[in-house]
Short mmCIF file of C-alpha atoms and ligand atoms in Angstrom, two decimals:
data_model
loop_
_atom_site.label_atom_id
_atom_site.label_comp_id
_atom_site.label_asym_id
_atom_site.label_seq_id
_atom_site.Cartn_x
_atom_site.Cartn_y
_atom_site.Cartn_z
CA MET A 7 -79.85 -20.37 8.54
CA ALA A 8 -78.46 -21.40 5.15
CA GLY A 9 -80.40 -24.12 3.39
CA ASN A 10 -78.97 -27.47 2.42
CA ILE A 11 -79.99 -27.91 -1.21
CA THR A 12 -78.98 -26.33 -4.47
CA PHE A 13 -79.91 -26.98 -8.09
CA THR A 14 -77.44 -27.52 -10.93
CA MET A 15 -77.38 -28.21 -14.64
CA ILE A 16 -74.45 -29.53 -16.62
CA LYS A 17 -74.92 -27.39 -19.72
CA PRO A 18 -74.84 -28.48 -23.40
CA ASP A 19 -71.19 -27.49 -23.97
CA ALA A 20 -69.96 -29.67 -21.12
CA VAL A 21 -72.17 -32.60 -22.15
CA GLU A 22 -70.93 -32.28 -25.75
CA ALA A 23 -67.29 -32.24 -24.57
CA ASN A 24 -67.83 -35.51 -22.61
CA ASN A 25 -67.37 -33.81 -19.26
CA ILE A 26 -70.43 -35.15 -17.39
CA GLY A 27 -68.27 -37.69 -15.55
CA PRO A 28 -65.46 -35.37 -14.44
CA ILE A 29 -67.94 -32.69 -13.30
CA LEU A 30 -70.02 -35.19 -11.28
CA ALA A 31 -66.79 -36.48 -9.72
CA MET A 32 -65.88 -32.94 -8.60
CA ILE A 33 -69.40 -32.46 -7.20
CA ASN A 34 -69.18 -35.67 -5.15
CA LYS A 35 -65.60 -34.98 -4.07
CA ALA A 36 -66.70 -31.58 -2.72
CA GLY A 37 -69.18 -33.34 -0.44
CA PHE A 38 -72.47 -32.90 -2.30
CA ARG A 39 -74.97 -35.76 -2.34
CA ILE A 40 -77.18 -36.19 -5.40
CA LEU A 41 -80.85 -36.09 -4.34
CA ALA A 42 -82.32 -36.13 -7.87
CA MET A 43 -80.94 -36.30 -11.41
CA LYS A 44 -82.11 -36.43 -15.02
CA TYR A 45 -80.64 -36.29 -18.52
CA MET A 46 -82.85 -34.42 -20.99
CA ARG A 47 -83.03 -31.79 -23.70
CA LEU A 48 -84.97 -28.59 -23.00
CA THR A 49 -87.13 -26.98 -25.66
CA LYS A 50 -86.42 -23.29 -26.28
CA GLU A 51 -89.69 -22.49 -24.52
CA GLN A 52 -88.73 -24.53 -21.44
CA ALA A 53 -85.30 -22.85 -21.35
CA GLY A 54 -87.07 -19.49 -21.62
CA ASN A 55 -89.30 -20.33 -18.68
CA PHE A 56 -86.39 -21.53 -16.56
CA TYR A 57 -84.43 -18.30 -17.25
CA ALA A 58 -87.49 -16.00 -17.15
CA VAL A 59 -85.75 -13.76 -14.56
CA HIS A 60 -83.25 -12.83 -17.31
CA LYS A 61 -85.94 -11.95 -19.88
CA GLU A 62 -84.88 -8.30 -20.11
CA ARG A 63 -81.13 -9.04 -20.33
CA PRO A 64 -79.50 -8.58 -23.76
CA PHE A 65 -78.22 -12.17 -23.80
CA TYR A 66 -81.63 -13.83 -23.11
CA GLY A 67 -82.17 -14.97 -26.73
CA GLU A 68 -78.64 -16.34 -27.02
CA LEU A 69 -78.96 -18.05 -23.64
CA THR A 70 -82.25 -19.83 -24.36
CA GLU A 71 -81.04 -20.83 -27.84
CA TYR A 72 -77.88 -22.26 -26.34
CA MET A 73 -79.58 -24.04 -23.41
CA SER A 74 -81.90 -25.84 -25.83
CA SER A 75 -79.12 -26.72 -28.32
CA GLY A 76 -78.37 -30.13 -26.80
CA PRO A 77 -79.03 -32.33 -23.77
CA ILE A 78 -78.28 -31.24 -20.21
CA VAL A 79 -77.99 -33.02 -16.87
CA ALA A 80 -80.23 -31.52 -14.17
CA ALA A 81 -79.68 -32.37 -10.51
CA VAL A 82 -80.61 -31.42 -6.97
CA LEU A 83 -77.59 -31.45 -4.65
CA ALA A 84 -77.52 -31.63 -0.85
CA LYS A 85 -74.86 -30.37 1.55
CA ASP A 86 -74.73 -27.93 4.46
CA ASN A 87 -74.57 -24.37 3.06
CA ALA A 88 -75.22 -25.85 -0.42
CA VAL A 89 -75.93 -22.66 -2.41
CA ALA A 90 -72.81 -20.73 -1.35
CA ASP A 91 -70.51 -23.76 -1.35
CA TYR A 92 -71.65 -24.76 -4.83
CA ARG A 93 -71.19 -21.23 -6.23
CA LYS A 94 -67.64 -21.40 -4.84
CA LEU A 95 -67.04 -24.78 -6.52
CA ILE A 96 -68.30 -23.60 -9.94
CA GLY A 97 -66.54 -20.20 -9.99
CA ALA A 98 -67.43 -16.89 -11.67
CA THR A 99 -69.96 -16.66 -14.53
CA ASP A 100 -67.19 -15.55 -16.91
CA PRO A 101 -64.68 -18.43 -16.99
CA THR A 102 -61.79 -16.02 -17.64
CA LYS A 103 -62.56 -14.57 -14.18
CA ALA A 104 -63.15 -17.92 -12.45
CA ASP A 105 -60.67 -19.07 -9.79
CA GLU A 106 -58.20 -21.86 -10.56
CA GLY A 107 -59.58 -25.31 -9.84
CA THR A 108 -63.24 -24.32 -10.24
CA ILE A 109 -65.57 -26.22 -12.57
CA ARG A 110 -66.01 -23.24 -14.90
CA LYS A 111 -62.26 -22.52 -15.01
CA LEU A 112 -61.61 -26.15 -15.94
CA PHE A 113 -64.49 -26.83 -18.32
CA ALA A 114 -66.30 -23.67 -19.53
CA LYS A 115 -65.92 -22.52 -23.13
CA SER A 116 -67.25 -18.94 -22.82
CA ILE A 117 -69.43 -16.66 -20.66
CA ALA A 118 -72.56 -18.18 -22.27
CA ALA A 119 -71.35 -21.77 -22.63
CA ASN A 120 -70.04 -21.89 -19.08
CA ALA A 121 -70.38 -25.62 -18.31
CA VAL A 122 -72.74 -25.49 -15.33
CA HIS A 123 -75.63 -23.69 -13.67
CA GLY A 124 -75.81 -23.14 -9.91
CA SER A 125 -78.66 -21.57 -7.92
CA ASP A 126 -77.98 -18.12 -6.46
CA SER A 127 -80.21 -18.33 -3.34
CA ASP A 128 -82.09 -20.84 -1.20
CA GLU A 129 -85.35 -19.51 -2.63
CA ASN A 130 -84.22 -20.03 -6.22
CA ALA A 131 -82.75 -23.45 -5.35
CA ALA A 132 -86.26 -24.53 -4.31
CA ILE A 133 -87.96 -22.94 -7.34
CA GLU A 134 -85.44 -24.43 -9.80
CA SER A 135 -85.55 -27.90 -8.20
CA ASN A 136 -89.36 -27.85 -8.39
CA PHE A 137 -89.16 -26.83 -12.07
CA PHE A 138 -87.46 -30.16 -12.92
CA PHE A 139 -88.37 -32.65 -10.18
CA SER A 140 -91.40 -33.85 -8.27
CA HIS A 141 -91.02 -34.99 -4.66
CA LEU A 142 -91.30 -38.59 -5.85
CA GLU A 143 -88.09 -38.12 -7.86
CA ARG A 144 -85.92 -37.11 -4.88
CA TYR A 145 -84.03 -39.65 -2.77
P1 IDP B 6 -74.72 -17.39 -13.19
O1 IDP B 6 -75.03 -18.59 -14.06
O2 IDP B 6 -73.27 -17.33 -12.81
O3 IDP B 6 -75.65 -17.27 -12.01
P2 IDP B 6 -76.27 -15.24 -14.42
O4 IDP B 6 -75.89 -13.81 -14.37
O5 IDP B 6 -77.40 -15.72 -13.57
O6 IDP B 6 -74.94 -16.09 -14.12
O7 IDP B 6 -76.57 -15.59 -15.94
C1 IDP B 6 -77.21 -16.80 -16.30
C2 IDP B 6 -76.49 -17.41 -17.47
O8 IDP B 6 -76.62 -16.54 -18.60
C3 IDP B 6 -74.97 -17.59 -17.32
O9 IDP B 6 -74.60 -18.74 -16.61
C4 IDP B 6 -74.51 -17.63 -18.74
O10 IDP B 6 -74.76 -18.92 -19.34
C5 IDP B 6 -75.44 -16.62 -19.40
N1 IDP B 6 -74.82 -15.28 -19.46
C6 IDP B 6 -74.58 -14.43 -18.42
N2 IDP B 6 -74.02 -13.29 -18.82
C7 IDP B 6 -73.88 -13.42 -20.17
C8 IDP B 6 -73.37 -12.54 -21.18
O11 IDP B 6 -72.90 -11.43 -20.92
N3 IDP B 6 -73.39 -13.03 -22.46
C9 IDP B 6 -73.90 -14.25 -22.79
N4 IDP B 6 -74.41 -15.09 -21.87
C10 IDP B 6 -74.39 -14.68 -20.58
MG1 MG B 7 -77.69 -17.03 -11.97
#
């Protein structure tokens, strides 16, 4: 059975462009409840740990540099079928390939600066949520 949480970040480009509010509104409108949330800036080392699965990818250096370039909003979201439904709401990694009306289509600047993160599996949703939040920080 599909799990009911996913993890998201509003990335530095979207924070810089003043799009925290519109993105959170889309998240709520799509039926996700916010279980946990924080506003913070990652160090390059923390970004590297978060994206450790991509260590061998050619864009890893660019990605960790970018993700530590400014503050982000991290959140745990709850909804039935959260992982798949949230991936649908955010759209494809490359915003030029994202469907109309998706968060990345509306707000992303490029394939790297693509406005939001969304977990790709229930297992990673749990790992990523635990990276940022203790159980005492979830409501
Ligand atoms: P996802 O965020 O849609 O799950 P992943 O393949 O997991 O995409 O990649 C993680 C993040 O790495 C992307 O969201 C994007 O910020 C960045 N990224 C992915 N592919 C590229 C690329 O080809 N060039 C630069 N950055 C990339
Ligand atoms: Mg991914």
